[in-house]
Amino acid sequence: MPPRSSPSTGLSPSDARRLLPCLTSFMASTDSRARIAFDPLEFPRRYENPRDIEVAGLLAAALAYGRADLFRPKVDALLQRMGRSPAAFVRELDVAGARELLGGFVYRFNVGTDVAVLLLGMGRALREHGSLEALFVQGLETRGSWHGALDAFTTALRDVPMEPLRRALGPERGLQHLLPSPLGAGAAKRLNLYLRWMVRGPDGVDLGIWKRVRPSALLIPLDTHIGRISKHLGLTRRNDLSWRTAEEVTASLRVLDAEDPVRFDFALCHYGMSGVCPTRPVRENCARCLLRPACSIGRETVKAGRARATP
C-alpha cells in the first residue's frame, strides 16, 4: 500500500544551500552521452515516433534488471524481431504471434508468457487509448496519486486472457516481478525509471514525449545506488528501498528543484554503477569527488585518512 502520511524530508535549508552547487557541478562533469551506451535508455532512443518510443521504452525498462551485459542482448533481440515499429507490432500482436516471438524466451525470473502479457497489454492500450501516456493519465486522474496511477497502469496492462497464453507458451513465472499488480510497498524502480524517460526532457538524457504529465510529479527511481548516495547526501534517513524512501528522497530533491526534482537521477545512479562510489568508501575517490562537501561519508573518510597520515 502507498504511504498514508506525507513524506518527510531530511534536507534542511542550510543542507540544500550546500548541496545544490555540488550537484550542479557534479552533473556538469558527467558525460551523459557516453553513459547512455550503458543504460537501457539506449533502446527507446533508437526511435522517433512517440508510440514506438513508449513501447520500446517500457519493454526495455521492464527487463532492465540484473547485469546490463545480460539483459541488453535480450531486449535488443526482441526489438530487432519486432521490426521498424514496435508500436505497430504490438497493435497487431496475437497469441500466435507471441508464441512465434517468445517461444523459449528466458531471462532470469521471466519467461515468454510474462513478456507476452506486457506486449499484448501494450497493444490493447494503444488500440483502446491511442497511447500508453493516455492510459497512465487515466489512472492518474482516477486514482489521484502517483502510486495509484502506476497501480492502475500495470493492472490495465495485465488485463489480457491468460489461458490461451498458457496453452501457447506455458505458465507465467515472474509476471509480478516484470509488471507488478498490485503495486505494493516497493519502490517500483523500473516503472519510475520508465516514467522519467517519458516525462522529463527532451534533453541530453530523457525523451520528454509525454506532455500531459509534469516532471514535478515524478518519483525518483530508487535502487541500491541511489539509496546509498541519497543517505550520504542527507536526502533520506531511511535504510530500505521502499516507496516511502523514494518519496522521502524525492521530497528532499524538490527542495533543490521543485519543478524537476529527478533530473539528478541519471548522473547519481551511473556514478554508483561505475564503482567510483562503492558500498565501502575509497579515500582516494572521496578526496576527488565533487559531492564531498555535502557528503557525510566522504568528509569522514577523507578526515580519517588525514588523521592516520599525521605522525
mmCIF file of C-alpha atoms in Angstrom:
data_model
loop_
_atom_site.group_PDB
_atom_site.id
_atom_site.type_symbol
_atom_site.label_atom_id
_atom_site.label_comp_id
_atom_site.label_asym_id
_atom_site.label_seq_id
_atom_site.Cartn_x
_atom_site.Cartn_y
_atom_site.Cartn_z
ATOM 1 C CA MET A 1 0.000 0.000 0.000
ATOM 2 C CA PRO A 2 1.159 3.579 -0.586
ATOM 3 C CA PRO A 3 2.129 5.611 2.461
ATOM 4 C CA ARG A 4 -0.736 7.363 4.215
ATOM 5 C CA SER A 5 1.261 10.309 5.546
ATOM 6 C CA SER A 6 3.133 12.969 3.624
ATOM 7 C CA PRO A 7 6.816 12.151 3.117
ATOM 8 C CA SER A 8 9.288 13.941 5.353
ATOM 9 C CA THR A 9 12.478 15.493 4.097
ATOM 10 C CA GLY A 10 15.798 15.212 5.830
ATOM 11 C CA LEU A 11 17.154 18.209 3.923
ATOM 12 C CA SER A 12 17.378 21.468 5.850
ATOM 13 C CA PRO A 13 17.692 24.835 4.071
ATOM 14 C CA SER A 14 21.381 25.005 5.029
ATOM 15 C CA ASP A 15 21.945 21.478 3.680
ATOM 16 C CA ALA A 16 20.192 22.479 0.469
ATOM 17 C CA ARG A 17 22.391 25.548 0.028
ATOM 18 C CA ARG A 18 25.469 23.363 0.414
ATOM 19 C CA LEU A 19 24.239 20.502 -1.751
ATOM 20 C CA LEU A 20 22.806 22.302 -4.789
ATOM 21 C CA PRO A 21 26.091 23.787 -6.105
ATOM 22 C CA CYS A 22 27.809 20.431 -5.535
ATOM 23 C CA LEU A 23 25.139 18.584 -7.509
ATOM 24 C CA THR A 24 25.162 21.209 -10.248
ATOM 25 C CA SER A 25 28.940 20.885 -10.698
ATOM 26 C CA PHE A 26 28.690 17.121 -10.485
ATOM 27 C CA MET A 27 26.064 16.953 -13.242
ATOM 28 C CA ALA A 28 28.084 19.300 -15.453
ATOM 29 C CA SER A 29 31.042 16.919 -15.143
ATOM 30 C CA THR A 30 29.019 13.823 -16.125
ATOM 31 C CA ASP A 31 29.436 12.601 -19.705
ATOM 32 C CA SER A 32 25.791 11.671 -20.196
ATOM 33 C CA ARG A 33 26.206 10.816 -23.865
ATOM 34 C CA ALA A 34 28.851 8.196 -23.077
ATOM 35 C CA ARG A 35 26.860 6.754 -20.172
ATOM 36 C CA ILE A 36 23.714 6.263 -22.278
ATOM 37 C CA ALA A 37 25.541 3.487 -24.138
ATOM 38 C CA PHE A 38 25.477 1.545 -20.847
ATOM 39 C CA ASP A 39 21.873 2.375 -19.995
ATOM 40 C CA PRO A 40 18.598 0.732 -21.144
ATOM 41 C CA LEU A 41 17.600 4.228 -22.261
ATOM 42 C CA GLU A 42 19.576 3.460 -25.422
ATOM 43 C CA PHE A 43 16.666 1.340 -26.718
ATOM 44 C CA PRO A 44 13.816 3.888 -26.845
ATOM 45 C CA ARG A 45 16.267 6.492 -28.130
ATOM 46 C CA ARG A 46 16.552 4.466 -31.361
ATOM 47 C CA TYR A 47 13.075 5.574 -32.441
ATOM 48 C CA GLU A 48 11.473 8.841 -33.485
ATOM 49 C CA ASN A 49 7.756 8.080 -33.372
ATOM 50 C CA PRO A 50 6.387 8.698 -29.847
ATOM 51 C CA ARG A 51 4.373 5.467 -29.852
ATOM 52 C CA ASP A 52 7.449 3.427 -30.800
ATOM 53 C CA ILE A 53 9.455 5.210 -28.103
ATOM 54 C CA GLU A 54 6.967 4.458 -25.338
ATOM 55 C CA VAL A 55 6.569 0.790 -26.344
ATOM 56 C CA ALA A 56 10.299 0.139 -26.719
ATOM 57 C CA GLY A 57 10.930 2.064 -23.515
ATOM 58 C CA LEU A 58 8.519 0.046 -21.383
ATOM 59 C CA LEU A 59 9.861 -3.258 -22.719
ATOM 60 C CA ALA A 60 13.434 -2.137 -22.016
ATOM 61 C CA ALA A 61 12.659 -0.799 -18.540
ATOM 62 C CA ALA A 62 10.697 -3.903 -17.558
ATOM 63 C CA LEU A 63 13.646 -6.184 -18.386
ATOM 64 C CA ALA A 64 16.357 -3.833 -17.086
ATOM 65 C CA TYR A 65 17.345 -5.773 -14.004
ATOM 66 C CA GLY A 66 20.471 -7.751 -13.261
ATOM 67 C CA ARG A 67 23.631 -7.271 -15.291
ATOM 68 C CA ALA A 68 23.403 -4.922 -18.262
ATOM 69 C CA ASP A 69 25.511 -7.230 -20.421
ATOM 70 C CA LEU A 70 22.854 -9.927 -19.913
ATOM 71 C CA PHE A 71 19.583 -8.027 -20.294
ATOM 72 C CA ARG A 72 20.664 -5.751 -23.148
ATOM 73 C CA PRO A 73 21.057 -8.603 -25.698
ATOM 74 C CA LYS A 74 17.630 -9.926 -24.693
ATOM 75 C CA VAL A 75 15.930 -6.571 -25.245
ATOM 76 C CA ASP A 76 17.854 -5.935 -28.437
ATOM 77 C CA ALA A 77 16.909 -9.310 -29.921
ATOM 78 C CA LEU A 78 13.210 -8.783 -29.188
ATOM 79 C CA LEU A 79 13.166 -5.294 -30.680
ATOM 80 C CA GLN A 80 15.004 -6.470 -33.773
ATOM 81 C CA ARG A 81 12.369 -9.155 -34.351
ATOM 82 C CA MET A 82 9.567 -6.654 -33.743
ATOM 83 C CA GLY A 83 10.653 -4.688 -36.811
ATOM 84 C CA ARG A 84 10.893 -0.994 -37.544
ATOM 85 C CA SER A 85 7.827 -0.060 -35.500
ATOM 86 C CA PRO A 86 7.396 -1.737 -32.101
ATOM 87 C CA ALA A 87 4.078 0.076 -31.701
ATOM 88 C CA ALA A 88 2.691 -1.314 -34.944
ATOM 89 C CA PHE A 89 3.937 -4.753 -33.966
ATOM 90 C CA VAL A 90 2.158 -4.849 -30.600
ATOM 91 C CA ARG A 91 -1.032 -3.359 -32.051
ATOM 92 C CA GLU A 92 -1.302 -6.378 -34.356
ATOM 93 C CA LEU A 93 0.093 -8.975 -31.966
ATOM 94 C CA ASP A 94 -1.992 -12.026 -31.104
ATOM 95 C CA VAL A 95 -1.298 -15.213 -29.185
ATOM 96 C CA ALA A 96 0.130 -16.979 -32.233
ATOM 97 C CA GLY A 97 2.470 -14.066 -32.881
ATOM 98 C CA ALA A 98 3.505 -14.011 -29.242
ATOM 99 C CA ARG A 99 4.330 -17.722 -29.412
ATOM 100 C CA GLU A 100 6.445 -17.177 -32.505
ATOM 101 C CA LEU A 101 8.299 -14.254 -30.932
ATOM 102 C CA LEU A 102 8.714 -15.572 -27.403
ATOM 103 C CA GLY A 103 8.853 -19.360 -27.622
ATOM 104 C CA GLY A 104 11.805 -20.451 -25.483
ATOM 105 C CA PHE A 105 12.441 -16.959 -24.119
ATOM 106 C CA VAL A 106 14.006 -16.935 -20.652
ATOM 107 C CA TYR A 107 15.686 -14.120 -18.782
ATOM 108 C CA ARG A 108 16.348 -14.766 -15.102
ATOM 109 C CA PHE A 109 12.944 -14.552 -13.370
ATOM 110 C CA ASN A 110 10.960 -14.172 -16.584
ATOM 111 C CA VAL A 111 9.747 -16.467 -19.337
ATOM 112 C CA GLY A 112 7.982 -15.833 -22.615
ATOM 113 C CA THR A 113 4.492 -15.797 -21.128
ATOM 114 C CA ASP A 114 5.425 -12.932 -18.809
ATOM 115 C CA VAL A 115 6.724 -10.778 -21.664
ATOM 116 C CA ALA A 116 3.758 -11.740 -23.857
ATOM 117 C CA VAL A 117 1.394 -10.274 -21.251
ATOM 118 C CA LEU A 118 3.323 -7.000 -21.362
ATOM 119 C CA LEU A 119 3.349 -6.822 -25.167
ATOM 120 C CA LEU A 120 -0.306 -7.802 -25.568
ATOM 121 C CA GLY A 121 -1.268 -5.340 -22.836
ATOM 122 C CA MET A 122 0.573 -2.529 -24.612
ATOM 123 C CA GLY A 123 -1.124 -3.445 -27.880
ATOM 124 C CA ARG A 124 -4.548 -3.305 -26.265
ATOM 125 C CA ALA A 125 -3.724 0.040 -24.645
ATOM 126 C CA LEU A 126 -2.705 1.516 -27.996
ATOM 127 C CA ARG A 127 -5.840 0.264 -29.697
ATOM 128 C CA GLU A 128 -8.202 1.454 -26.952
ATOM 129 C CA HIS A 129 -6.468 4.627 -25.707
ATOM 130 C CA GLY A 130 -4.190 5.661 -28.572
ATOM 131 C CA SER A 131 -1.067 5.787 -26.388
ATOM 132 C CA LEU A 132 0.444 4.445 -23.197
ATOM 133 C CA GLU A 133 0.502 8.027 -21.965
ATOM 134 C CA ALA A 134 -3.289 8.229 -22.198
ATOM 135 C CA LEU A 135 -3.619 5.017 -20.205
ATOM 136 C CA PHE A 136 -1.332 6.335 -17.455
ATOM 137 C CA VAL A 137 -3.074 9.718 -17.324
ATOM 138 C CA GLN A 138 -6.441 7.976 -16.974
ATOM 139 C CA GLY A 139 -5.131 6.213 -13.874
ATOM 140 C CA LEU A 140 -3.651 9.438 -12.525
ATOM 141 C CA GLU A 141 -6.955 11.254 -12.904
ATOM 142 C CA THR A 142 -8.965 8.361 -11.480
ATOM 143 C CA ARG A 143 -6.743 7.396 -8.548
ATOM 144 C CA GLY A 144 -5.358 10.846 -7.712
ATOM 145 C CA SER A 145 -1.928 9.693 -6.578
ATOM 146 C CA TRP A 146 1.313 8.605 -8.248
ATOM 147 C CA HIS A 147 1.202 5.186 -6.581
ATOM 148 C CA GLY A 148 -2.421 4.733 -7.549
ATOM 149 C CA ALA A 149 -1.753 5.782 -11.140
ATOM 150 C CA LEU A 150 1.072 3.265 -11.505
ATOM 151 C CA ASP A 151 -1.040 0.544 -9.940
ATOM 152 C CA ALA A 152 -3.884 1.282 -12.358
ATOM 153 C CA PHE A 153 -1.397 1.328 -15.263
ATOM 154 C CA THR A 154 0.102 -2.090 -14.541
ATOM 155 C CA THR A 155 -3.287 -3.599 -13.701
ATOM 156 C CA ALA A 156 -4.685 -2.463 -17.053
ATOM 157 C CA LEU A 157 -1.676 -3.790 -18.946
ATOM 158 C CA ARG A 158 -2.057 -7.192 -17.301
ATOM 159 C CA ASP A 159 -5.739 -7.453 -18.236
ATOM 160 C CA VAL A 160 -5.251 -9.993 -21.025
ATOM 161 C CA PRO A 161 -6.700 -13.546 -21.335
ATOM 162 C CA MET A 162 -4.182 -15.844 -19.673
ATOM 163 C CA GLU A 163 -5.377 -19.333 -20.594
ATOM 164 C CA PRO A 164 -4.645 -19.018 -24.344
ATOM 165 C CA LEU A 165 -1.163 -17.712 -23.488
ATOM 166 C CA ARG A 166 -0.524 -20.550 -21.053
ATOM 167 C CA ARG A 167 -1.543 -23.107 -23.674
ATOM 168 C CA ALA A 168 0.722 -21.478 -26.257
ATOM 169 C CA LEU A 169 3.776 -20.623 -24.150
ATOM 170 C CA GLY A 170 3.401 -22.376 -20.817
ATOM 171 C CA PRO A 171 2.676 -20.908 -17.387
ATOM 172 C CA GLU A 172 3.852 -17.473 -16.322
ATOM 173 C CA ARG A 173 6.745 -17.410 -13.864
ATOM 174 C CA GLY A 174 7.839 -13.882 -12.908
ATOM 175 C CA LEU A 175 4.944 -11.750 -14.095
ATOM 176 C CA GLN A 176 4.644 -9.937 -10.764
ATOM 177 C CA HIS A 177 8.327 -9.007 -10.967
ATOM 178 C CA LEU A 178 8.040 -7.836 -14.572
ATOM 179 C CA LEU A 179 4.765 -5.973 -14.199
ATOM 180 C CA PRO A 180 3.694 -5.718 -10.540
ATOM 181 C CA SER A 181 -0.034 -5.631 -9.804
ATOM 182 C CA PRO A 182 -0.950 -4.786 -7.116
ATOM 183 C CA LEU A 183 1.969 -2.417 -6.931
ATOM 184 C CA GLY A 184 2.731 -2.946 -3.238
ATOM 185 C CA ALA A 185 5.112 -1.070 -0.962
ATOM 186 C CA GLY A 186 8.263 -1.444 -3.058
ATOM 187 C CA ALA A 187 9.902 1.479 -4.818
ATOM 188 C CA ALA A 188 8.883 0.269 -8.325
ATOM 189 C CA LYS A 189 12.276 1.430 -9.574
ATOM 190 C CA ARG A 190 11.952 0.284 -13.185
ATOM 191 C CA LEU A 191 8.475 1.718 -13.638
ATOM 192 C CA ASN A 192 9.536 5.075 -12.215
ATOM 193 C CA LEU A 193 12.611 4.930 -14.428
ATOM 194 C CA TYR A 194 10.356 4.474 -17.456
ATOM 195 C CA LEU A 195 8.214 7.416 -16.402
ATOM 196 C CA ARG A 196 11.322 9.574 -16.014
ATOM 197 C CA TRP A 197 12.316 8.756 -19.602
ATOM 198 C CA MET A 198 8.844 9.582 -20.929
ATOM 199 C CA VAL A 199 8.079 12.740 -18.898
ATOM 200 C CA ARG A 200 11.389 14.608 -18.459
ATOM 201 C CA GLY A 201 13.092 16.469 -21.279
ATOM 202 C CA PRO A 202 13.704 16.266 -24.083
ATOM 203 C CA ASP A 203 17.315 16.872 -23.107
ATOM 204 C CA GLY A 204 20.597 15.026 -23.416
ATOM 205 C CA VAL A 205 19.192 12.146 -21.373
ATOM 206 C CA ASP A 206 15.414 11.843 -21.176
ATOM 207 C CA LEU A 207 12.946 11.905 -24.050
ATOM 208 C CA GLY A 208 10.037 14.033 -22.810
ATOM 209 C CA ILE A 209 7.394 12.679 -25.187
ATOM 210 C CA TRP A 210 4.597 12.665 -22.591
ATOM 211 C CA LYS A 211 3.218 16.196 -22.394
ATOM 212 C CA ARG A 212 0.248 15.595 -20.081
ATOM 213 C CA VAL A 213 2.328 14.710 -17.020
ATOM 214 C CA ARG A 214 4.507 17.266 -15.207
ATOM 215 C CA PRO A 215 8.154 16.451 -14.330
ATOM 216 C CA SER A 216 7.465 17.843 -10.849
ATOM 217 C CA ALA A 217 5.207 14.820 -10.195
ATOM 218 C CA LEU A 218 7.907 12.224 -10.899
ATOM 219 C CA LEU A 219 9.278 9.915 -8.206
ATOM 220 C CA ILE A 220 12.982 9.041 -8.011
ATOM 221 C CA PRO A 221 13.751 5.577 -9.468
ATOM 222 C CA LEU A 222 15.173 4.219 -6.218
ATOM 223 C CA ASP A 223 17.758 1.433 -6.369
ATOM 224 C CA THR A 224 20.730 0.439 -4.221
ATOM 225 C CA HIS A 225 22.981 3.097 -5.787
ATOM 226 C CA ILE A 226 20.529 5.968 -5.361
ATOM 227 C CA GLY A 227 19.600 4.754 -1.891
ATOM 228 C CA ARG A 228 23.203 4.670 -0.702
ATOM 229 C CA ILE A 229 24.220 8.011 -2.192
ATOM 230 C CA SER A 230 21.000 9.663 -1.010
ATOM 231 C CA LYS A 231 21.751 8.604 2.552
ATOM 232 C CA HIS A 232 25.292 10.016 2.282
ATOM 233 C CA LEU A 233 23.938 13.330 0.982
ATOM 234 C CA GLY A 234 21.273 13.654 3.672
ATOM 235 C CA LEU A 235 18.351 13.217 1.270
ATOM 236 C CA THR A 236 16.853 10.492 3.458
ATOM 237 C CA ARG A 237 17.301 8.946 6.883
ATOM 238 C CA ARG A 238 15.752 5.658 5.814
ATOM 239 C CA ASN A 239 17.697 2.494 5.046
ATOM 240 C CA ASP A 240 15.223 0.485 2.971
ATOM 241 C CA LEU A 241 14.373 0.623 -0.727
ATOM 242 C CA SER A 242 10.661 1.192 -0.284
ATOM 243 C CA TRP A 243 8.124 3.545 -1.830
ATOM 244 C CA ARG A 244 8.288 5.626 1.362
ATOM 245 C CA THR A 245 12.032 6.037 0.978
ATOM 246 C CA ALA A 246 11.646 7.028 -2.670
ATOM 247 C CA GLU A 247 9.105 9.648 -1.582
ATOM 248 C CA GLU A 248 11.435 10.981 1.098
ATOM 249 C CA VAL A 249 14.373 11.250 -1.322
ATOM 250 C CA THR A 250 12.147 12.964 -3.889
ATOM 251 C CA ALA A 251 10.795 15.380 -1.281
ATOM 252 C CA SER A 252 14.372 16.384 -0.458
ATOM 253 C CA LEU A 253 15.187 16.819 -4.136
ATOM 254 C CA ARG A 254 12.131 19.059 -4.518
ATOM 255 C CA VAL A 255 13.751 21.435 -2.043
ATOM 256 C CA LEU A 256 16.547 21.774 -4.622
ATOM 257 C CA ASP A 257 14.343 21.862 -7.717
ATOM 258 C CA ALA A 258 10.585 21.849 -7.235
ATOM 259 C CA GLU A 259 9.821 21.700 -10.956
ATOM 260 C CA ASP A 260 12.272 18.935 -11.949
ATOM 261 C CA PRO A 261 13.391 17.010 -8.854
ATOM 262 C CA VAL A 262 14.557 13.796 -10.562
ATOM 263 C CA ARG A 263 16.904 15.494 -13.019
ATOM 264 C CA PHE A 264 19.771 14.402 -10.780
ATOM 265 C CA ASP A 265 18.904 10.690 -11.035
ATOM 266 C CA PHE A 266 20.827 9.702 -14.169
ATOM 267 C CA ALA A 267 24.145 11.183 -13.054
ATOM 268 C CA LEU A 268 23.905 9.883 -9.478
ATOM 269 C CA CYS A 269 22.832 6.396 -10.479
ATOM 270 C CA HIS A 270 25.616 5.996 -13.030
ATOM 271 C CA TYR A 271 28.121 7.309 -10.515
ATOM 272 C CA GLY A 272 27.148 4.471 -8.202
ATOM 273 C CA MET A 273 27.108 1.940 -11.050
ATOM 274 C CA SER A 274 30.594 2.964 -12.153
ATOM 275 C CA GLY A 275 32.130 1.677 -8.933
ATOM 276 C CA VAL A 276 33.693 5.032 -8.067
ATOM 277 C CA CYS A 277 31.285 5.329 -5.120
ATOM 278 C CA PRO A 278 31.179 1.766 -3.730
ATOM 279 C CA THR A 279 29.495 0.466 -0.605
ATOM 280 C CA ARG A 280 32.782 0.707 1.277
ATOM 281 C CA PRO A 281 34.231 4.192 0.659
ATOM 282 C CA VAL A 282 37.621 4.560 -1.003
ATOM 283 C CA ARG A 283 39.540 7.532 0.424
ATOM 284 C CA GLU A 284 41.235 8.451 -2.860
ATOM 285 C CA ASN A 285 37.870 8.513 -4.638
ATOM 286 C CA CYS A 286 36.218 10.555 -1.888
ATOM 287 C CA ALA A 287 39.058 13.093 -1.969
ATOM 288 C CA ARG A 288 38.387 13.768 -5.670
ATOM 289 C CA CYS A 289 34.584 13.681 -5.502
ATOM 290 C CA LEU A 290 32.697 16.876 -6.323
ATOM 291 C CA LEU A 291 29.966 15.805 -3.916
ATOM 292 C CA ARG A 292 32.288 15.518 -0.898
ATOM 293 C CA PRO A 293 31.434 18.945 0.622
ATOM 294 C CA ALA A 294 27.848 17.727 1.007
ATOM 295 C CA CYS A 295 28.581 14.043 1.665
ATOM 296 C CA SER A 296 28.834 12.915 5.286
ATOM 297 C CA ILE A 297 30.658 9.681 4.423
ATOM 298 C CA GLY A 298 33.063 11.395 2.041
ATOM 299 C CA ARG A 299 34.028 14.042 4.575
ATOM 300 C CA GLU A 300 34.536 11.465 7.314
ATOM 301 C CA THR A 301 36.555 9.170 5.056
ATOM 302 C CA VAL A 302 38.946 11.913 3.966
ATOM 303 C CA LYS A 303 39.226 13.261 7.511
ATOM 304 C CA ALA A 304 40.045 9.818 8.875
ATOM 305 C CA GLY A 305 42.639 9.291 6.163
ATOM 306 C CA ARG A 306 44.339 12.578 7.016
ATOM 307 C CA ALA A 307 44.336 11.706 10.713
ATOM 308 C CA ARG A 308 46.052 8.380 10.020
ATOM 309 C CA ALA A 309 48.632 10.118 7.843
ATOM 310 C CA THR A 310 49.518 12.631 10.556
ATOM 311 C CA PRO A 311 52.590 11.476 12.548
#
